[in-house]
Tab-separated table of C-alpha atoms in Angstrom:
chain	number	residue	atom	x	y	z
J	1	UNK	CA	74.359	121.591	190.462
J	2	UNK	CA	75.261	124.979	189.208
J	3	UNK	CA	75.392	127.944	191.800
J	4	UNK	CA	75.420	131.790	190.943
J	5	UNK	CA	76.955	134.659	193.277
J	6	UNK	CA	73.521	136.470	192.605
J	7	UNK	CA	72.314	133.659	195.192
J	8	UNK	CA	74.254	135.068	197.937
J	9	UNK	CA	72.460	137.469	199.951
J	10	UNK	CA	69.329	135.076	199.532
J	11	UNK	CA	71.956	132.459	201.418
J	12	UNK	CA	73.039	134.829	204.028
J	13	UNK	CA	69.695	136.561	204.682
J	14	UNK	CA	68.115	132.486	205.473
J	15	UNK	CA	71.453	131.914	207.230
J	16	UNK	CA	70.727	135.038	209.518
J	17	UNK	CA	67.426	134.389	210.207
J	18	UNK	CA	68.046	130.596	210.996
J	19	UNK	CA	71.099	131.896	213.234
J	20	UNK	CA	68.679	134.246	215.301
J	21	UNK	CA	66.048	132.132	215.931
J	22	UNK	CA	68.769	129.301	217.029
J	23	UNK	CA	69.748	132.092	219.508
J	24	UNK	CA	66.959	131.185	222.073
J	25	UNK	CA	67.645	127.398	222.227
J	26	UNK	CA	71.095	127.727	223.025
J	27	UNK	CA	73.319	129.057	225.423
J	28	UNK	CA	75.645	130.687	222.961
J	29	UNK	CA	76.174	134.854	224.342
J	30	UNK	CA	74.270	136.903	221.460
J	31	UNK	CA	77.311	139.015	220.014
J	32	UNK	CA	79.485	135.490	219.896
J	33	UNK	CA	76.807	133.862	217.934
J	34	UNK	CA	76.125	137.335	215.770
J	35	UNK	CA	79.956	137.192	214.983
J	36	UNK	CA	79.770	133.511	214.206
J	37	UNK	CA	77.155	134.447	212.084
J	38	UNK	CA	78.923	136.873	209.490
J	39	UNK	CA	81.759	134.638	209.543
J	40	UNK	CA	79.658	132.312	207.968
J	41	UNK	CA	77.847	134.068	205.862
J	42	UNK	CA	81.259	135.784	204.538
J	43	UNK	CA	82.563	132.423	203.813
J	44	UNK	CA	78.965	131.706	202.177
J	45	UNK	CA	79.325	134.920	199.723
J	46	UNK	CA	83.079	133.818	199.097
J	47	UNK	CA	82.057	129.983	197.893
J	48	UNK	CA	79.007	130.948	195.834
J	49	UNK	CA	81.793	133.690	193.940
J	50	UNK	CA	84.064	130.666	193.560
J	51	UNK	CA	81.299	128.970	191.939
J	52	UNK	CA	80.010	131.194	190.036
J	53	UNK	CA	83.331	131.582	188.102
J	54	UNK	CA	83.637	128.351	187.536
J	55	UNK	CA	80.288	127.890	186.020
J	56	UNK	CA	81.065	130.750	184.050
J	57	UNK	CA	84.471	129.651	183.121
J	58	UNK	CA	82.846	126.815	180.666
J	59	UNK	CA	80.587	128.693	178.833
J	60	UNK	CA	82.440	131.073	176.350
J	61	UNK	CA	80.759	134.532	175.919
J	62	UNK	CA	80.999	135.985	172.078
J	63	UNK	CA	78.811	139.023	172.741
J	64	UNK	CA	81.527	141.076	173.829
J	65	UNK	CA	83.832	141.507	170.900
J	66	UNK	CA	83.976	145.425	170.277
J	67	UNK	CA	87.276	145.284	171.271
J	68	UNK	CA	89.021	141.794	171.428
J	69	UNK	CA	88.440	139.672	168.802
J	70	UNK	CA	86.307	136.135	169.714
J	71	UNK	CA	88.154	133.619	171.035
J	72	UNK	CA	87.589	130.373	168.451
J	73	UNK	CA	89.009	127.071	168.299
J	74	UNK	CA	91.923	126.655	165.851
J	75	UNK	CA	92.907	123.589	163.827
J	76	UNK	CA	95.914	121.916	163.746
J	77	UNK	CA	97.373	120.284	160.652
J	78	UNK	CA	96.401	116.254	159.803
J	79	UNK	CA	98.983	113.367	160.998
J	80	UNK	CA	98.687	109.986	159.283
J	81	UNK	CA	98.836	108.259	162.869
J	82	UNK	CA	95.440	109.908	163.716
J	83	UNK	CA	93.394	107.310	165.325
J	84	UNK	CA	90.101	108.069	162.254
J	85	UNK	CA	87.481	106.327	164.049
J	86	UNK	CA	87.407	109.066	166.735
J	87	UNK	CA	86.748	111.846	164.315
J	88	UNK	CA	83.562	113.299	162.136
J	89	UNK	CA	85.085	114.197	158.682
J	90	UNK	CA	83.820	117.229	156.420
J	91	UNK	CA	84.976	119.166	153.657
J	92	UNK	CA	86.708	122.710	154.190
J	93	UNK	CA	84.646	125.248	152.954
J	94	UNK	CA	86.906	128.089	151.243
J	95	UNK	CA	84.626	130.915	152.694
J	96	UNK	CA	84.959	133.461	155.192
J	97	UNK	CA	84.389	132.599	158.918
J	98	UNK	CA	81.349	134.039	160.149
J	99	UNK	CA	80.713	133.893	164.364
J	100	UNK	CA	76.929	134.813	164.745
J	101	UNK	CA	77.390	135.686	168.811
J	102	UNK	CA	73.992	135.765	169.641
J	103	UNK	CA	73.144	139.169	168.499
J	104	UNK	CA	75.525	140.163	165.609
J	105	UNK	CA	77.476	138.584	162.962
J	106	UNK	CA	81.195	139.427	163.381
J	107	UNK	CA	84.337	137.895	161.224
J	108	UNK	CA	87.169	135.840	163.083
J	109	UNK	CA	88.734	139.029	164.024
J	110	UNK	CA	86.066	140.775	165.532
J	111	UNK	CA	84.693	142.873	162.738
J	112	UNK	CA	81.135	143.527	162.218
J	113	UNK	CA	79.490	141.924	158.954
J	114	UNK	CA	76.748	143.663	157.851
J	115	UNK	CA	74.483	141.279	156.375
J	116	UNK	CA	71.076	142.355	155.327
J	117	UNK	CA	68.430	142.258	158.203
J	118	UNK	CA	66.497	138.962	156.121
J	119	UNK	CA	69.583	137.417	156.641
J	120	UNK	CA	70.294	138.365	160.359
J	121	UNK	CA	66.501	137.027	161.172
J	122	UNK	CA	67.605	133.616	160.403
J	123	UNK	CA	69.922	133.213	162.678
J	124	UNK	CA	69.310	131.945	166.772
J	125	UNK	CA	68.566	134.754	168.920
J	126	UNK	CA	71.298	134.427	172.161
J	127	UNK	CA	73.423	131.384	170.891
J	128	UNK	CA	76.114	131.603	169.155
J	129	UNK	CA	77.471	129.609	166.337
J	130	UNK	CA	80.230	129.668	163.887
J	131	UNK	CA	80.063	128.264	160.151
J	132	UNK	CA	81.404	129.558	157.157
J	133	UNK	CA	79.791	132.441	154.745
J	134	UNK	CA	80.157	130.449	151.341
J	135	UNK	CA	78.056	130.166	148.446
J	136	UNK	CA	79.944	127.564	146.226
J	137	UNK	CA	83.436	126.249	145.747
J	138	UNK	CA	86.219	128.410	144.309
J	139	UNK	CA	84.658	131.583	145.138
J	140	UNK	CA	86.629	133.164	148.109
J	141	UNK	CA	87.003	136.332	146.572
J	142	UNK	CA	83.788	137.248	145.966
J	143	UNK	CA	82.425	136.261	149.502
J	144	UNK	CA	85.676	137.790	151.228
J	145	UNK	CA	85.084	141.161	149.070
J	146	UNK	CA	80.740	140.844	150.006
J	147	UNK	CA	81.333	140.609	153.519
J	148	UNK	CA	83.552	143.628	153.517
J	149	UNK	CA	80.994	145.676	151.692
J	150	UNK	CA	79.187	148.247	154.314
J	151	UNK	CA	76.318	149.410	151.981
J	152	UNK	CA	74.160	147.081	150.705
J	153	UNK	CA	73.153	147.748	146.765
J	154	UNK	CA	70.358	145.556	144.537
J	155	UNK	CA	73.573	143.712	143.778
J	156	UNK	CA	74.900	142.212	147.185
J	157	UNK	CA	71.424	141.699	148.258
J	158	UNK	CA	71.112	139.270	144.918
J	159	UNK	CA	74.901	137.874	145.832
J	160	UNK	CA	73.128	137.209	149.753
J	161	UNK	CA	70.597	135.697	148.664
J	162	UNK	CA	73.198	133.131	147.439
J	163	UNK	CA	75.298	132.784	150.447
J	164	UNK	CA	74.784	130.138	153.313
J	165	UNK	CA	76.407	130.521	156.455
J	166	UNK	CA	77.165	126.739	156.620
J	167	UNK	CA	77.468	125.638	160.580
J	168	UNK	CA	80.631	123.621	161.558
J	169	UNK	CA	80.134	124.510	165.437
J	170	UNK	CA	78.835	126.054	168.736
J	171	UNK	CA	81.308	127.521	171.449
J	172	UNK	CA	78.499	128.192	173.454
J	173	UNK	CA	76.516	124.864	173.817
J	174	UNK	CA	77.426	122.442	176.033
J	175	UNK	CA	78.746	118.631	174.790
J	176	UNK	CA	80.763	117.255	172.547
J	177	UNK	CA	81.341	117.506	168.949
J	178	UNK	CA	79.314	114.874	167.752
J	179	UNK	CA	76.469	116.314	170.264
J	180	UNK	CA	76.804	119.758	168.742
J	181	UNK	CA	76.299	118.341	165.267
J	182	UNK	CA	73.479	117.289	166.401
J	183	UNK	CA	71.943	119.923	167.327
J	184	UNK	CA	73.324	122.809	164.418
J	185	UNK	CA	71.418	119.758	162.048
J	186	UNK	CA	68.348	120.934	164.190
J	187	UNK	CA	68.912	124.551	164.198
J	188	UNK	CA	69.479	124.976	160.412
J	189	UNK	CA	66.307	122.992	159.341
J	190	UNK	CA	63.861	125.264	157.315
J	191	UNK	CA	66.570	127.840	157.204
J	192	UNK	CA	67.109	128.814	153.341
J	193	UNK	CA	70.144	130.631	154.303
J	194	UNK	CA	71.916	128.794	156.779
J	195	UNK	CA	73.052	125.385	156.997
J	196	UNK	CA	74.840	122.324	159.024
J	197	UNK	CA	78.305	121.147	156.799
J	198	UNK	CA	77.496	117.563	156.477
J	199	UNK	CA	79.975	115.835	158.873
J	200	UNK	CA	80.995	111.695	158.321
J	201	UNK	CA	82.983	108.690	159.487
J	202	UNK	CA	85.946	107.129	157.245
J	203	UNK	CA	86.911	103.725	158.070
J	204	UNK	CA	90.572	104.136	156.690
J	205	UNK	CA	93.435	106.546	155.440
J	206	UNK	CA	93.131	105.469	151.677
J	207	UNK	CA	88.897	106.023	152.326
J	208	UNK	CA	90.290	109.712	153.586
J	209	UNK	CA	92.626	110.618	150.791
J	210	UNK	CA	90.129	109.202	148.034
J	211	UNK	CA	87.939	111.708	149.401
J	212	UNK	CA	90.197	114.710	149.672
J	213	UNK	CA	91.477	113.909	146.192
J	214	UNK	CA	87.706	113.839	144.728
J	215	UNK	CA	87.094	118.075	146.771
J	216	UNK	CA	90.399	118.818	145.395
J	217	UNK	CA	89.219	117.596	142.001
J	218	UNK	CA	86.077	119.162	141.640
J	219	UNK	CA	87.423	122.833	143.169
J	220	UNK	CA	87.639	122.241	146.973
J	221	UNK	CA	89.576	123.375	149.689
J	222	UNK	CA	90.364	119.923	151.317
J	223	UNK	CA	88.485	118.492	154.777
J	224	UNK	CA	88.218	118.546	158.424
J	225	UNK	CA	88.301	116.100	161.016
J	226	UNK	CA	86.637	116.778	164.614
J	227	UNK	CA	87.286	114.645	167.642
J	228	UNK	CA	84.103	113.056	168.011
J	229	UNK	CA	84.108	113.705	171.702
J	230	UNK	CA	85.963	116.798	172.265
J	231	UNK	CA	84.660	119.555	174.314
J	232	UNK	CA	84.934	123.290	172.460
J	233	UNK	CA	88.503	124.446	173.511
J	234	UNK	CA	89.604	128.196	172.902
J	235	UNK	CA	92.408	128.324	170.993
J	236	UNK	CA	94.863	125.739	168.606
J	237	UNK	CA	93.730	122.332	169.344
J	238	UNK	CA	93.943	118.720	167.681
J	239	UNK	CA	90.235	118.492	168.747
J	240	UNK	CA	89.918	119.906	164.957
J	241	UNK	CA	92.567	119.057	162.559
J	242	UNK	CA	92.755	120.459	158.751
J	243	UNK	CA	93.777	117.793	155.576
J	244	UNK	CA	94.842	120.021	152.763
J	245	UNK	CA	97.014	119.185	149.281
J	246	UNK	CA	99.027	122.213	150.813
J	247	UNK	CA	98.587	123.564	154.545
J	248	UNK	CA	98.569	127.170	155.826
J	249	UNK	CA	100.645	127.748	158.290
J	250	UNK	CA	101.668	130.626	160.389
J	251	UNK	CA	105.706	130.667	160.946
J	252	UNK	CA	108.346	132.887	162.640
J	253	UNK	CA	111.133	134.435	160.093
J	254	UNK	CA	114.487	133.396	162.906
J	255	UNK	CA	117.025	133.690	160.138
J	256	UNK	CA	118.373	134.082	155.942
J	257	UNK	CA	120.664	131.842	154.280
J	258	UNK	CA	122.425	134.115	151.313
J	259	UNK	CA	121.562	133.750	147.536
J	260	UNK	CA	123.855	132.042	145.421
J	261	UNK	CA	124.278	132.283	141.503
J	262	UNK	CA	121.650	134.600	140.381
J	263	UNK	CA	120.400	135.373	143.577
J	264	UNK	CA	123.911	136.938	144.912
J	265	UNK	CA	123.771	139.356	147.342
J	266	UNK	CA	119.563	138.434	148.041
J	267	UNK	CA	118.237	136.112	150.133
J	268	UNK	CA	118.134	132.323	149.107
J	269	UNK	CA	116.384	131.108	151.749
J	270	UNK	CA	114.574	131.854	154.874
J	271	UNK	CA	114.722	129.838	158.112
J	272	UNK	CA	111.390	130.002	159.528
J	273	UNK	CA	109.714	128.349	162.883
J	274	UNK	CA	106.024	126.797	163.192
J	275	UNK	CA	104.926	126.924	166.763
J	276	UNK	CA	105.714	123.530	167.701
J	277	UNK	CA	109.537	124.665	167.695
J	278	UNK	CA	110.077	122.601	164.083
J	279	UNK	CA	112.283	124.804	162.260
J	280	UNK	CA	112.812	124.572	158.011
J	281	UNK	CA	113.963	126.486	155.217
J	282	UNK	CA	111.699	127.870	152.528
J	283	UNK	CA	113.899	128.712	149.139
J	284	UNK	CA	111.424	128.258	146.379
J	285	UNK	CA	108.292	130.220	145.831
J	286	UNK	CA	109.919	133.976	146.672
J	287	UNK	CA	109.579	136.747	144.357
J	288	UNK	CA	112.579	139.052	143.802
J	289	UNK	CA	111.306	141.516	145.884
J	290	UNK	CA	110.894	139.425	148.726
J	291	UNK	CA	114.548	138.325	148.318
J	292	UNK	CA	115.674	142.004	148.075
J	293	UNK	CA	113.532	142.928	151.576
J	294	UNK	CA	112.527	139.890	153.290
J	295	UNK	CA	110.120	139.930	156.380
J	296	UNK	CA	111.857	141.286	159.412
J	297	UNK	CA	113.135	138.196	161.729
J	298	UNK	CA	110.221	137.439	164.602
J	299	UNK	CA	107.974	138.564	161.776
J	300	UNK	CA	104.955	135.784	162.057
J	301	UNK	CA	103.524	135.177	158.652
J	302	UNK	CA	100.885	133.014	157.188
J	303	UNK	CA	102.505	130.744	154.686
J	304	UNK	CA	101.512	128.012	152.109
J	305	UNK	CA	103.894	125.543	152.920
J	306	UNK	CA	104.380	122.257	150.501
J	307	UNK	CA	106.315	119.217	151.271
J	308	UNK	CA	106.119	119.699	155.250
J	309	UNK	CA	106.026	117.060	157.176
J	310	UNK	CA	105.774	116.822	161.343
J	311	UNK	CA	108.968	115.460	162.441
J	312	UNK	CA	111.056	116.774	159.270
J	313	UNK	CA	113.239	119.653	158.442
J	314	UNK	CA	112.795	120.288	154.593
J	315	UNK	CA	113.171	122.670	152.057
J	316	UNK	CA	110.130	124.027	150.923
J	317	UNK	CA	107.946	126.238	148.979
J	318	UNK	CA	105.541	129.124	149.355
């Protein structure tokens, strides 16, 4: 049972009154029992707070993101030792991320979107949701450069008309992942511009890389696997896990190995770190410029790395 701190002085005010009229039948002196009395009730107030952030501890709040940006749940990149049958698989969408919080649409950072009010009426009053704002396959630019238009024209109301904001989760509703499906299948029906991303079960690795290779084919991203029964959790997480023909990754700059040949006196390489502590070099895929003035070490930048591997230290490419 869930208990709020606004209970409290309800608590105390019975506890009082059910104190005082003990007071007759007993042979307790009247200022011992008083004191008893706000002892308890003290204790009372400082249980119900207890409570009361607890309760409030598992429900994440998007409303308030004027300042910090929302606090989402990140994915981690796809192992081949991932036990499949615990996951729902879907394709990545190559949108932008749009988190409707309940009463505004905002971007992953924080930043207001301002869709057109048709678009805004669609969406759940008080629960928030996150999907992506995508209107077909190979088309980032045009949806990344829509959402950061602030005055809408005939033109991006015709290119809105066209967008979906396709549901992949809901930070705010309780259950698990297959339970949330569920119910962003419910909330999207009869909805022209929103939708759920259609989420399914592979029996096999080879069933998972037939599929990735058949998005990649025809212009997609890659896909997403979500721990069937995972609870939301704020922040990097293998509850979600990406499967891409080349991952993004963010990585610290610790260190340059020198050019060689034509790239004398540059930088051939730089030694980067992913979070997990793996460390690699990344030679290939740096312009001449970058050689000349490479990111500052402890620099974090986002990176498309090819030919990682989890458990290797490789050269590779950006």
């Amino acid at each position: 049972m869930k208990c709020r701190a606004q209970q409290a002085p309800v608590c105390m005010c019975i506890l009082i009154i059910l104190s005082a009229v003990s007071i007759k039948s007993t042979q307790v002196p009247y200022r011992l029992h008083l004191v008893i009395t706000l002892l308890l009730s003290l204790l009372l107030s400082l249980l119900l707070g207890v409570c009361s952030a607890e309760s409030n501890a598992d429900t994440l709040d998007l409303s308030k993101v004027q300042d910090t940006p929302p606090q989402l749940q990140l994915a981690k990149i796809y192992q081949s030792d991932m036990q499949l049958e615990n996951y729902l698989v879907s394709e990545k969408l190559d949108g932008v991320r749009g988190v409707w919080t309940g009463t505004k649409l905002v971007t992953r950072k924080g930043n207001a979107i301002d869709a057109p009010d048709w678009f805004i009426a669609q969406l759940p009053k008080g629960v928030c949701v996150e999907g992506e704002l995508w209107r077909k396959r190979d088309d980032f630019e045009t949806i990344s450069a829509l959402v950061r238009t602030k005055q809408q024209t005939e033109h991006t109301q015709a290119l809105w008309k066209q967008v979906k904001l396709m549901l992949f989760d809901a930070p705010c509703v309780d259950g698990n992942f297959a339970e949330r499906y569920m119910y962003l299948k419910q909330l999207s029906i009869g909805k022209a511009n929103v939708g759920a991303i259609e989420q399914k079960r592979v029996s096999s690795n080879d069933e998972l890389f037939d599929w990735l290779d058949d998005v990649v084919t025809a212009g997609g991203e890659g896909l997403m696997l979500h721990k069937m029964n995972a609870r939301y959790f704020h922040g990097r997480t293998d509850n979600i896990v990406k499967l891409k023909p080349k991952h993004d990754a963010e990585a610290k700059v610790v260190a340059y190995t020198a050019g060689k040949g034509k790239y004398q006196g540059m930088v051939g390489a730089l030694v980067v770190e992913l979070e997990d502590g793996i460390r690699f070099k990344i030679g290939s895929g740096l312009t001449d410029v970058q050689r000349q003035s490479p990111p500052p070490s402890t620099v974090l930048s986002p990176l498309n790395i090819r030919g990682y591997q989890k458990g290797r230290t490789t050269v590779c490419s950006v």
